[in-house]
Amino acid sequence: MIKNFINKLLGKATAGRAKAAPKFGKRMDVGADVHRINPELVDRRALDVVRTLKAAGFEAYIVGGAVRDLLLGLAPKDFDVATNATPEQVKGLFRRAFIIGRRFRIVHVIYGRGREHEVIEVSTFRAYMDNAAAEQVAGNEKTSQRELAGMTHAVDSSGRVLRDNVWGPMEEDAARRDFTINAMYYDPETQTVVDYHHGIRDAQKKLLRMIGDPATRYREDPVRIIRAVRFAAKLSALGFSFEPKTGQPLVGSVALLADVPQSRLFDEMLKLLQTGHATASVAQLRQLGLAKGIYPLLDLAVERADNPLVALALQDTDRRVGEGKPVAPSFLLACVLWQDVREGWQRRLDARQPPFGALQDAVDQVFDARIGDVSGRGKLGADMREIWLMQPRFERRTGSSPFSLVEQPRFRAGFDFLRLRAAVGELPEELAHWWETFSTADDAHRRDMLEAVRLEQSRAKAGGGARKVKVHRTGGPGAAGGGTAPGGLETIGASPQNQDDPRFRPVDGNGPEQTDRFDNEGSGAAGEGGSPADPARKRRRRRRKPSGGGSGGEGAPSAPSGGSGGE
């Protein structure tokens, strides 16, 4: 306010609109015969929002990425609506609508309930404001909360926009958007596309072009750097590429991300990796020279993208998104950080720590070193921890443990993690097959499976079946196939009696069955000659006589009277 008063005294322009008028572009209304959008691809709930707003006397259009996808013949996953109604007016028109956000106030209109619910995001047309005329705060979003209270247009010292809630006409709203292909407005009732910045032309040329000066736009909101990568990754399969002026400032603008709240960067990282284009996003980051510097956890994911487990997890995430299945960030991040957990676990086992305690300590260390306070203390961190701590339990196929494990709420995520570990050779695939069968079987079949495992382990101890061998991680000449987990126990060979049973059939005919790393019982040997025809002699345990019935030998402890000793 003081700045505006001084500007008035000096005869300078006081607001963004009084200065040289920015280029808002020329409005072009494009009909269905030109854009050829298929109206059947428009979500009925987005159509309902547009109709409700228009019936109340407001302008309303489907906007942003949904229009871009419709132009390209794709079915949009999300629909956004833009209108000249204020957030309060929008909220008043719908039974389930909520105003969210401080920096940009928008309305979420909710349809349906539970997992089947759909959110239509409704934003009000915003004015094109000159940031030089905005109120400036010395700190950032976190440190300047009191100053920002009540402000509608504010920036920090670097020019990053902290508040932008000044409403305006549609042409100014279009000029505020980032890419030309995201700045088009579609009226599903008249089937007209309103285009101010040649978005249709750029879509036809497969060009990603920033509206206005790219370096300035990245400075206004550095998260646009990550959004640019995400759009390039999503559209790369269709042949889209950056216009040179748009792509050139990306690397030089990365330092601006240091002032963005960590929680916002974390959310943008998840959008990069969980919107169905994770592998393409990694490729774009490497190609653009942005493999490091955006966010530490993202840097690590890019660095380890060639690790077999991480690569498979990225592909699996893309597949699930493509099939419309839910994905959890905890699962993907658990895969990215498993290398750290596994190595820390092995170090502690080598130092003779108890296995489960060693795993817990390794997990704690990884959380402290890699996750921090952004997400590691909430549900996401708890889910990651549960996935990791579940892994050794999969190798304990005795007693009631398997029954309780399949009832765990996060069993499926833990099993999928086990499945990926088996797929990359870290564990035998037979173990993953066994659990897949067990998880879908009835109780009678499950008991049969556990009895079969018990019999096999008994034969192994008696020397008539598989024998357990300590192996080193590095392996050696003549080592049997199969993977080794921390703990180093692996079984070699299979009992002839079980070769026809698919639950014990070795992978590729000679793969090992993984044993329980928590099984501390001794393993049987095959007898001195090592011949299969020479089974190991069963060792008898001599019971001491009770003290009441006579002498139990020198140094024997006393036992309650009345019992009978001997076999």
Coordinates of C-alpha atoms in Angstrom, one line a residue:
M1 CA 0.0 0.0 0.0
I2 CA 2.8 2.4 0.9
K3 CA 4.5 1.5 -2.4
N4 CA 1.4 2.3 -4.3
F5 CA 1.0 5.7 -2.6
I6 CA 4.6 6.6 -3.4
N7 CA 4.0 5.6 -7.0
K8 CA 1.0 7.9 -7.2
L9 CA 3.0 10.8 -5.9
L10 CA 5.7 10.2 -8.5
G11 CA 3.1 9.8 -11.3
K12 CA 3.8 6.1 -11.9
A13 CA 1.3 3.5 -12.7
T14 CA 0.0 1.8 -9.6
A15 CA -1.4 -1.5 -10.8
G16 CA -0.5 -4.2 -13.3
R17 CA -3.4 -3.1 -15.6
A18 CA -2.3 0.5 -15.7
K19 CA 1.1 -0.4 -17.1
A20 CA 1.7 -1.5 -20.7
A21 CA -1.1 -3.9 -21.4
P22 CA 0.1 -7.5 -21.5
K23 CA -0.7 -9.6 -24.6
F24 CA -3.8 -11.5 -23.7
G25 CA -4.1 -13.0 -27.1
K26 CA -6.9 -12.9 -29.6
R27 CA -10.0 -15.0 -28.9
M28 CA -10.8 -17.6 -31.4
D29 CA -14.0 -19.7 -31.1
V30 CA -13.3 -23.1 -32.8
G31 CA -16.3 -25.3 -33.8
A32 CA -16.7 -29.1 -33.6
D33 CA -16.0 -29.5 -37.3
V34 CA -12.4 -28.2 -36.7
H35 CA -11.4 -29.5 -33.3
R36 CA -13.3 -32.9 -33.7
I37 CA -13.6 -33.5 -30.0
N38 CA -15.7 -36.6 -29.2
P39 CA -18.4 -35.4 -26.7
E40 CA -18.8 -39.0 -25.5
L41 CA -15.4 -38.6 -23.8
V42 CA -16.7 -35.8 -21.5
D43 CA -17.4 -37.0 -17.9
R44 CA -21.1 -36.6 -17.1
R45 CA -20.3 -35.1 -13.7
A46 CA -18.1 -32.3 -15.3
L47 CA -21.0 -31.8 -17.7
D48 CA -23.4 -31.5 -14.7
V49 CA -21.1 -28.8 -13.1
V50 CA -21.0 -26.8 -16.3
R51 CA -24.8 -26.9 -16.7
T52 CA -25.5 -26.0 -13.1
L53 CA -23.2 -23.0 -13.3
K54 CA -24.6 -21.8 -16.6
A55 CA -28.2 -22.3 -15.4
A56 CA -27.4 -20.0 -12.5
G57 CA -26.3 -17.3 -15.0
F58 CA -22.5 -17.8 -14.9
E59 CA -20.0 -18.6 -17.6
A60 CA -18.5 -22.1 -17.3
Y61 CA -16.1 -24.2 -19.3
I62 CA -14.1 -27.4 -19.1
V63 CA -10.5 -26.2 -19.0
G64 CA -6.8 -27.2 -18.9
G65 CA -5.4 -30.7 -19.4
A66 CA -8.8 -32.2 -20.0
V67 CA -9.3 -30.1 -23.1
R68 CA -5.8 -30.9 -24.3
D69 CA -6.5 -34.7 -23.9
L70 CA -9.9 -34.4 -25.6
L71 CA -8.2 -32.6 -28.6
L72 CA -5.7 -35.5 -28.8
G73 CA -8.5 -38.1 -28.7
L74 CA -7.6 -39.3 -25.2
A75 CA -10.0 -39.9 -22.3
P76 CA -9.1 -37.4 -19.6
K77 CA -8.5 -38.8 -16.1
D78 CA -9.5 -35.6 -14.4
F79 CA -11.8 -32.7 -15.3
D80 CA -11.4 -29.1 -14.2
V81 CA -14.0 -26.4 -14.7
A82 CA -13.3 -22.6 -14.9
T83 CA -16.1 -20.0 -14.2
N84 CA -16.6 -16.3 -13.5
A85 CA -18.5 -17.3 -10.3
T86 CA -16.6 -16.7 -7.0
P87 CA -15.7 -19.7 -4.8
E88 CA -18.5 -18.8 -2.4
Q89 CA -21.0 -18.6 -5.3
V90 CA -19.9 -22.0 -6.6
K91 CA -20.1 -23.6 -3.1
G92 CA -23.7 -22.3 -2.8
L93 CA -24.8 -24.1 -5.9
F94 CA -23.8 -27.7 -4.9
R95 CA -24.8 -29.9 -2.0
R96 CA -21.3 -31.3 -1.5
A97 CA -18.7 -28.6 -2.3
F98 CA -15.7 -27.4 -0.3
I99 CA -13.5 -24.4 -0.7
I100 CA -9.8 -25.3 -0.3
G101 CA -6.4 -23.6 -0.7
R102 CA -4.9 -20.3 0.4
R103 CA -2.5 -19.4 -2.4
F104 CA -5.3 -20.3 -5.0
R105 CA -8.8 -20.6 -3.6
I106 CA -10.7 -23.3 -5.5
V107 CA -13.8 -25.4 -5.0
H108 CA -14.0 -29.2 -4.9
V109 CA -17.4 -30.5 -6.0
I110 CA -17.8 -34.1 -4.8
Y111 CA -19.8 -36.8 -6.6
G112 CA -20.3 -40.2 -5.1
R113 CA -18.9 -41.7 -1.8
G114 CA -16.1 -43.8 -0.7
R115 CA -13.6 -45.1 -3.2
E116 CA -16.0 -44.5 -6.0
H117 CA -16.2 -40.7 -5.4
E118 CA -15.2 -38.2 -8.1
V119 CA -13.9 -34.7 -7.6
I120 CA -14.5 -31.9 -10.1
E121 CA -12.2 -29.0 -9.4
V122 CA -13.8 -25.6 -10.0
S123 CA -11.7 -22.4 -10.2
T124 CA -12.6 -18.8 -10.7
F125 CA -11.2 -16.8 -13.6
R126 CA -8.2 -14.9 -12.3
A127 CA -6.9 -11.5 -13.3
Y128 CA -3.5 -11.1 -14.9
M129 CA -1.6 -9.2 -12.3
D130 CA 1.8 -7.6 -12.6
N131 CA 4.0 -9.0 -9.8
A132 CA 5.8 -5.7 -9.5
A133 CA 2.5 -4.2 -8.1
A134 CA 2.0 -7.1 -5.7
E135 CA 2.5 -6.8 -2.0
Q136 CA 5.9 -8.2 -1.0
V137 CA 6.7 -10.2 2.1
A138 CA 10.3 -10.8 3.4
G139 CA 9.8 -14.5 4.3
N140 CA 8.1 -17.5 2.7
E141 CA 4.8 -19.3 2.9
K142 CA 5.6 -20.6 6.4
T143 CA 7.4 -17.7 8.0
S144 CA 5.1 -15.0 6.8
Q145 CA 1.7 -16.4 7.6
R146 CA 0.5 -13.4 9.6
E147 CA 1.6 -10.9 6.9
L148 CA -0.2 -13.0 4.2
A149 CA -3.5 -13.1 6.1
G150 CA -6.0 -11.0 4.2
M151 CA -3.7 -10.4 1.2
T152 CA -5.1 -11.3 -2.3
H153 CA -1.9 -10.8 -4.3
A154 CA 1.5 -11.2 -2.7
V155 CA 5.0 -12.3 -3.7
D156 CA 8.2 -13.1 -1.8
S157 CA 11.6 -11.4 -2.3
S158 CA 12.5 -13.7 -5.3
G159 CA 9.2 -12.9 -7.1
R160 CA 7.5 -16.3 -6.3
V161 CA 3.7 -15.8 -6.0
L162 CA 2.4 -16.6 -2.5
R163 CA -1.2 -15.3 -2.9
D164 CA -3.1 -14.9 -6.2
N165 CA -6.8 -14.5 -5.5
V166 CA -7.8 -11.5 -7.7
W167 CA -10.6 -12.4 -10.0
G168 CA -10.8 -11.2 -13.6
P169 CA -12.1 -11.9 -17.1
M170 CA -11.5 -15.1 -19.1
E171 CA -8.8 -13.7 -21.5
E172 CA -6.7 -12.7 -18.5
D173 CA -7.2 -16.1 -16.9
A174 CA -5.9 -17.7 -20.1
A175 CA -2.8 -15.5 -20.1
R176 CA -2.0 -16.7 -16.5
R177 CA -1.9 -20.4 -17.5
D178 CA 1.4 -22.1 -18.2
F179 CA 1.4 -23.8 -21.5
T180 CA -0.6 -22.9 -24.6
I181 CA -2.0 -26.4 -24.9
N182 CA -3.4 -26.1 -21.3
A183 CA -5.0 -22.6 -21.9
M184 CA -8.1 -23.7 -23.9
Y185 CA -11.7 -23.6 -22.8
Y186 CA -14.3 -26.1 -23.9
D187 CA -18.1 -25.6 -23.7
P188 CA -19.6 -29.1 -23.8
E189 CA -23.1 -27.7 -24.5
T190 CA -22.2 -25.7 -27.7
Q191 CA -19.1 -27.9 -28.4
T192 CA -17.0 -24.8 -28.9
V193 CA -13.3 -24.5 -28.0
V194 CA -12.2 -21.0 -27.0
D195 CA -8.4 -20.5 -27.8
Y196 CA -6.4 -17.4 -27.0
H197 CA -2.8 -18.5 -27.5
H198 CA -2.9 -20.9 -30.5
G199 CA -3.2 -24.0 -28.3
I200 CA -4.9 -26.0 -31.1
R201 CA -2.1 -25.1 -33.5
D202 CA 0.6 -26.1 -31.0
A203 CA -1.3 -29.4 -30.3
Q204 CA -1.3 -30.1 -34.0
K205 CA 2.5 -29.3 -34.2
K206 CA 3.1 -31.4 -31.0
L207 CA 4.8 -28.4 -29.4
L208 CA 5.1 -27.6 -25.7
R209 CA 5.3 -23.8 -25.5
M210 CA 5.1 -21.6 -22.4
I211 CA 2.8 -18.5 -22.5
G212 CA 4.9 -15.4 -22.0
D213 CA 8.6 -15.3 -21.1
P214 CA 9.5 -18.8 -19.8
A215 CA 12.3 -17.7 -17.4
T216 CA 9.8 -15.2 -15.8
R217 CA 7.1 -17.8 -15.5
Y218 CA 9.4 -20.3 -13.9
R219 CA 10.5 -17.6 -11.4
E220 CA 6.8 -16.8 -10.6
D221 CA 6.2 -20.4 -9.7
P222 CA 9.2 -22.7 -9.7
V223 CA 7.0 -25.8 -9.5
R224 CA 6.2 -25.1 -13.2
I225 CA 9.7 -26.7 -13.8
I226 CA 8.4 -30.1 -12.5
R227 CA 5.0 -29.6 -14.3
A228 CA 6.9 -29.1 -17.5
V229 CA 8.8 -32.4 -17.1
R230 CA 5.5 -34.2 -16.3
F231 CA 3.7 -32.9 -19.4
A232 CA 6.8 -33.7 -21.5
A233 CA 6.8 -37.2 -20.1
K234 CA 3.1 -37.7 -20.6
L235 CA 3.1 -36.5 -24.1
S236 CA 6.5 -37.8 -25.3
A237 CA 4.9 -41.0 -26.5
L238 CA 2.7 -38.9 -28.8
G239 CA 5.8 -37.0 -30.2
F240 CA 5.5 -33.8 -28.2
S241 CA 8.7 -31.8 -27.4
F242 CA 9.6 -28.5 -25.9
E243 CA 9.8 -25.3 -27.9
P244 CA 13.5 -24.3 -27.6
K245 CA 12.7 -21.1 -25.6
T246 CA 10.6 -23.1 -23.2
G247 CA 13.1 -25.8 -22.5
Q248 CA 16.3 -23.8 -22.4
P249 CA 15.8 -22.0 -19.0
L250 CA 14.8 -25.2 -17.1
V251 CA 18.2 -26.3 -15.8
G252 CA 19.2 -22.7 -14.8
S253 CA 15.9 -22.3 -12.9
V254 CA 16.2 -25.4 -10.7
A255 CA 17.8 -23.4 -7.8
L256 CA 14.5 -21.6 -7.4
L257 CA 13.0 -24.8 -6.0
A258 CA 15.0 -24.3 -2.8
D259 CA 12.4 -21.8 -1.6
V260 CA 9.4 -24.1 -2.3
P261 CA 7.9 -25.8 0.7
Q262 CA 9.2 -29.4 1.0
S263 CA 5.6 -30.8 1.3
R264 CA 4.7 -29.3 -2.0
L265 CA 7.8 -30.7 -3.7
F266 CA 7.0 -34.1 -2.2
D267 CA 3.5 -33.9 -3.7
E268 CA 4.9 -32.9 -7.1
M269 CA 7.3 -35.8 -7.0
L270 CA 4.5 -38.2 -6.4
K271 CA 2.6 -36.7 -9.4
L272 CA 5.7 -37.4 -11.5
L273 CA 5.9 -41.0 -10.4
Q274 CA 2.3 -42.0 -10.0
T275 CA 0.3 -40.6 -12.9
G276 CA 1.1 -43.5 -15.3
H277 CA 4.3 -42.1 -16.8
A278 CA 7.0 -42.8 -14.2
T279 CA 9.5 -44.4 -16.5
A280 CA 9.0 -41.7 -19.1
S281 CA 9.4 -39.0 -16.3
V282 CA 12.8 -40.5 -15.3
A283 CA 13.9 -40.5 -19.0
Q284 CA 12.8 -36.8 -19.3
L285 CA 14.7 -35.8 -16.2
R286 CA 17.9 -37.4 -17.4
Q287 CA 17.5 -36.1 -20.9
L288 CA 16.9 -32.5 -19.7
G289 CA 19.8 -32.6 -17.2
L290 CA 17.5 -32.5 -14.2
A291 CA 18.4 -35.9 -12.7
K292 CA 19.7 -34.1 -9.6
G293 CA 18.6 -31.0 -7.7
I294 CA 14.8 -31.1 -7.7
Y295 CA 14.1 -33.1 -4.5
P296 CA 16.5 -35.5 -2.7
L297 CA 14.1 -38.5 -2.8
L298 CA 13.3 -37.9 -6.4
D299 CA 17.1 -37.7 -7.2
L300 CA 17.5 -41.1 -5.5
A301 CA 14.6 -42.6 -7.5
V302 CA 16.2 -41.4 -10.8
E303 CA 19.6 -42.6 -9.7
R304 CA 18.2 -46.1 -8.9
A305 CA 15.8 -46.3 -11.8
D306 CA 18.0 -48.9 -13.5
N307 CA 18.1 -51.1 -10.3
P308 CA 16.0 -54.2 -11.3
L309 CA 13.6 -53.9 -8.3
V310 CA 13.0 -50.2 -8.8
A311 CA 12.7 -50.5 -12.6
L312 CA 10.1 -53.2 -12.1
A313 CA 8.3 -51.1 -9.5
L314 CA 8.1 -48.1 -11.9
Q315 CA 6.8 -50.3 -14.7
D316 CA 4.3 -52.0 -12.3
T317 CA 3.0 -48.6 -11.2
D318 CA 2.6 -47.4 -14.8
R319 CA 0.7 -50.6 -15.6
R320 CA -1.7 -50.3 -12.6
V321 CA -2.5 -46.6 -13.4
G322 CA -3.1 -47.6 -17.0
E323 CA -5.5 -50.3 -15.9
G324 CA -7.3 -47.8 -13.6
K325 CA -6.1 -49.6 -10.4
P326 CA -5.1 -47.7 -7.3
V327 CA -1.4 -47.1 -6.5
A328 CA 0.2 -46.2 -3.2
P329 CA 3.2 -44.0 -2.9
S330 CA 4.4 -46.1 0.1
F331 CA 4.9 -49.1 -2.1
L332 CA 7.0 -47.3 -4.7
L333 CA 9.1 -45.5 -2.2
A334 CA 9.6 -48.8 -0.2
C335 CA 11.1 -50.2 -3.4
V336 CA 13.3 -47.2 -4.0
L337 CA 14.7 -47.4 -0.4
W338 CA 14.9 -51.2 -0.1
Q339 CA 18.5 -51.2 -1.1
D340 CA 19.4 -49.1 1.9
V341 CA 17.3 -51.2 4.2
R342 CA 18.6 -54.5 3.0
E343 CA 22.3 -53.4 3.2
G344 CA 21.7 -52.0 6.7
W345 CA 20.0 -55.2 7.7
Q346 CA 22.8 -57.4 6.4
R347 CA 25.5 -55.3 8.3
R348 CA 23.6 -55.8 11.5
L349 CA 23.2 -59.6 10.9
D350 CA 26.9 -59.8 10.3
A351 CA 27.4 -58.1 13.7
R352 CA 25.3 -60.9 15.2
Q353 CA 22.2 -58.8 15.9
P354 CA 18.9 -60.8 16.2
P355 CA 17.3 -60.8 12.7
F356 CA 14.0 -58.9 13.5
G357 CA 15.7 -56.3 15.7
A358 CA 18.4 -55.8 13.0
L359 CA 15.7 -55.1 10.4
Q360 CA 13.9 -52.6 12.7
D361 CA 17.1 -50.8 13.3
A362 CA 17.9 -50.7 9.6
V363 CA 14.5 -49.3 8.9
D364 CA 14.9 -46.6 11.5
Q365 CA 18.2 -45.5 10.1
V366 CA 16.8 -45.2 6.6
F367 CA 13.9 -43.1 7.8
D368 CA 16.2 -40.7 9.6
A369 CA 18.6 -40.5 6.6
R370 CA 16.2 -40.4 3.7
I371 CA 12.7 -39.5 4.6
G372 CA 12.8 -36.9 7.4
D373 CA 9.7 -35.1 8.7
V374 CA 7.9 -34.5 5.4
S375 CA 6.2 -37.8 5.1
G376 CA 8.0 -40.4 7.3
R377 CA 6.0 -39.7 10.4
G378 CA 2.5 -40.1 9.0
K379 CA 0.5 -42.9 7.4
L380 CA 2.8 -43.2 4.4
G381 CA 5.8 -43.9 6.6
A382 CA 3.9 -46.4 8.7
D383 CA 2.8 -48.3 5.5
M384 CA 6.4 -48.4 4.2
R385 CA 7.6 -49.7 7.6
E386 CA 4.9 -52.4 7.6
I387 CA 5.8 -53.5 4.1
W388 CA 9.5 -53.9 5.0
L389 CA 8.9 -55.6 8.4
M390 CA 6.5 -58.1 6.8
Q391 CA 9.2 -59.5 4.5
P392 CA 10.8 -61.9 7.0
R393 CA 7.4 -63.2 8.0
F394 CA 6.8 -64.6 4.5
E395 CA 9.7 -67.0 5.1
R396 CA 8.1 -68.4 8.3
R397 CA 5.6 -71.0 6.9
T398 CA 4.9 -72.8 10.2
G399 CA 2.2 -72.8 12.9
S400 CA -0.4 -70.0 12.9
S401 CA 1.9 -67.3 11.5
P402 CA 0.8 -67.6 7.9
F403 CA -2.9 -67.4 8.9
S404 CA -2.4 -64.2 10.9
L405 CA -0.2 -62.7 8.1
V406 CA -2.8 -63.0 5.4
E407 CA -5.3 -61.2 7.6
Q408 CA -3.0 -58.1 7.9
P409 CA -4.5 -55.0 6.3
R410 CA -1.3 -54.4 4.3
F411 CA -0.8 -58.0 3.3
R412 CA -1.4 -57.4 -0.3
A413 CA 1.2 -54.6 -0.5
G414 CA 3.7 -56.8 1.4
F415 CA 3.0 -59.7 -0.9
D416 CA 3.4 -57.6 -4.0
F417 CA 6.7 -56.4 -2.7
L418 CA 7.7 -60.0 -2.1
R419 CA 6.6 -60.9 -5.7
L420 CA 8.9 -58.2 -7.1
R421 CA 11.8 -59.4 -5.0
A422 CA 11.3 -62.9 -6.4
A423 CA 10.9 -61.6 -9.9
V424 CA 14.4 -60.0 -9.8
G425 CA 16.0 -63.1 -8.2
E426 CA 16.3 -61.9 -4.7
L427 CA 14.2 -64.8 -3.5
P428 CA 13.0 -68.0 -5.1
E429 CA 9.9 -67.6 -7.2
E430 CA 8.4 -70.7 -5.5
L431 CA 8.0 -68.7 -2.3
A432 CA 5.9 -66.1 -4.1
H433 CA 3.9 -68.8 -5.8
W434 CA 3.3 -70.6 -2.5
W435 CA 1.9 -67.4 -0.8
E436 CA -0.2 -66.5 -3.8
T437 CA -1.9 -69.9 -3.6
F438 CA -2.1 -69.8 0.2
S439 CA -3.7 -66.3 0.2
T440 CA -6.6 -67.5 -2.0
A441 CA -7.1 -71.0 -0.6
D442 CA -9.7 -72.1 1.9
D443 CA -8.6 -73.1 5.4
A444 CA -8.5 -76.9 4.7
H445 CA -6.2 -76.3 1.7
R446 CA -4.1 -74.0 3.7
R447 CA -3.6 -76.6 6.5
D448 CA -2.6 -79.1 3.8
M449 CA 0.0 -76.7 2.4
L450 CA 1.4 -76.1 5.9
E451 CA 1.6 -79.8 6.6
A452 CA 3.4 -80.3 3.3
V453 CA 6.0 -77.7 4.4
R454 CA 6.3 -79.3 7.8
L455 CA 6.9 -82.7 6.3
E456 CA 9.5 -81.3 3.9
Q457 CA 11.4 -79.6 6.7
S458 CA 11.3 -82.8 8.8
R459 CA 12.8 -84.7 5.9
A460 CA 15.5 -82.0 5.5
K461 CA 16.4 -82.4 9.1
A462 CA 16.5 -86.1 8.9
G463 CA 18.8 -85.9 5.9
G464 CA 16.4 -87.5 3.4
G465 CA 15.5 -84.3 1.5
A466 CA 16.9 -80.9 0.9
R467 CA 19.9 -79.8 2.9
K468 CA 20.5 -76.3 4.2
V469 CA 23.7 -74.7 3.2
K470 CA 25.2 -71.4 4.4
V471 CA 26.0 -69.3 1.4
H472 CA 27.7 -66.0 0.9
R473 CA 26.1 -63.2 -1.0
T474 CA 28.9 -63.1 -3.6
G475 CA 28.3 -66.8 -4.5
G476 CA 31.0 -69.0 -6.1
P477 CA 31.7 -71.8 -8.5
G478 CA 29.1 -74.5 -8.5
A479 CA 26.7 -72.5 -6.4
A480 CA 23.1 -73.5 -6.8
G481 CA 20.6 -71.1 -8.5
G482 CA 18.2 -68.9 -6.6
G483 CA 18.5 -65.8 -4.5
T484 CA 19.8 -65.1 -1.1
A485 CA 18.2 -62.8 1.4
P486 CA 20.0 -61.3 4.4
G487 CA 20.6 -64.2 6.8
G488 CA 22.2 -66.2 4.1
L489 CA 20.2 -69.5 4.3
E490 CA 19.4 -71.2 1.1
T491 CA 18.3 -74.8 0.3
I492 CA 19.8 -76.9 -2.4
G493 CA 18.2 -80.0 -3.9
A494 CA 14.6 -81.2 -3.6
S495 CA 13.1 -84.3 -2.2
P496 CA 12.1 -86.8 -5.0
Q497 CA 8.8 -87.4 -3.2
N498 CA 7.8 -83.7 -3.7
Q499 CA 9.0 -83.1 -7.3
D500 CA 5.4 -83.7 -8.6
D501 CA 3.9 -81.3 -6.1
P502 CA 3.7 -77.8 -7.6
R503 CA 4.1 -76.3 -4.2
F504 CA 7.6 -77.7 -4.0
R505 CA 8.5 -77.8 -7.6
P506 CA 11.8 -75.9 -8.0
V507 CA 12.0 -73.0 -10.4
D508 CA 13.5 -73.9 -13.8
G509 CA 13.8 -77.5 -12.5
N510 CA 16.6 -76.9 -10.1
G511 CA 15.9 -73.7 -8.1
P512 CA 16.0 -73.8 -4.4
E513 CA 13.3 -73.4 -1.9
Q514 CA 13.9 -70.5 0.4
T515 CA 14.0 -71.5 4.1
D516 CA 13.0 -69.4 7.1
R517 CA 15.8 -67.2 8.1
F518 CA 14.4 -67.2 11.6
D519 CA 14.6 -71.0 11.8
N520 CA 17.4 -71.6 14.3
E521 CA 17.1 -75.4 14.4
G522 CA 20.1 -77.3 13.1
S523 CA 20.0 -78.8 9.7
G524 CA 20.4 -82.4 9.0
A525 CA 23.5 -83.9 7.2
A526 CA 23.4 -86.8 4.9
G527 CA 25.7 -89.2 6.7
E528 CA 29.4 -89.4 6.5
G529 CA 29.5 -91.1 3.1
G530 CA 27.1 -88.6 1.7
S531 CA 25.2 -91.4 -0.2
P532 CA 21.5 -90.9 -0.6
A533 CA 21.1 -94.6 0.2
D534 CA 22.8 -94.1 3.6
P535 CA 20.3 -91.9 5.5
A536 CA 21.5 -90.1 8.6
R537 CA 21.1 -91.9 11.8
K538 CA 18.4 -90.5 14.1
R539 CA 20.0 -89.1 17.2
R540 CA 18.3 -90.3 20.4
R541 CA 18.1 -88.0 23.4
R542 CA 18.6 -89.8 26.7
R543 CA 16.2 -88.6 29.4
R544 CA 17.5 -88.3 32.9
K545 CA 15.8 -90.2 35.7
P546 CA 13.7 -88.2 38.1
S547 CA 15.4 -87.7 41.5
G548 CA 12.7 -89.4 43.4
G549 CA 13.3 -92.7 41.5
G550 CA 17.1 -92.9 41.9
S551 CA 20.2 -91.2 41.0
G552 CA 20.2 -89.1 37.9
G553 CA 23.9 -89.1 37.4
E554 CA 26.6 -86.7 38.5
G555 CA 25.5 -83.2 38.4
A556 CA 22.0 -84.0 37.2
P557 CA 19.3 -81.5 38.2
S558 CA 16.5 -82.7 40.4
A559 CA 13.1 -83.3 38.8
P560 CA 9.7 -83.6 40.4
S561 CA 9.0 -87.1 41.8
G562 CA 6.4 -89.4 40.5
G563 CA 7.6 -89.1 36.8
S564 CA 9.1 -92.0 34.9
G565 CA 12.3 -91.4 32.9
G566 CA 13.8 -93.3 30.0
E567 CA 12.4 -94.1 26.6

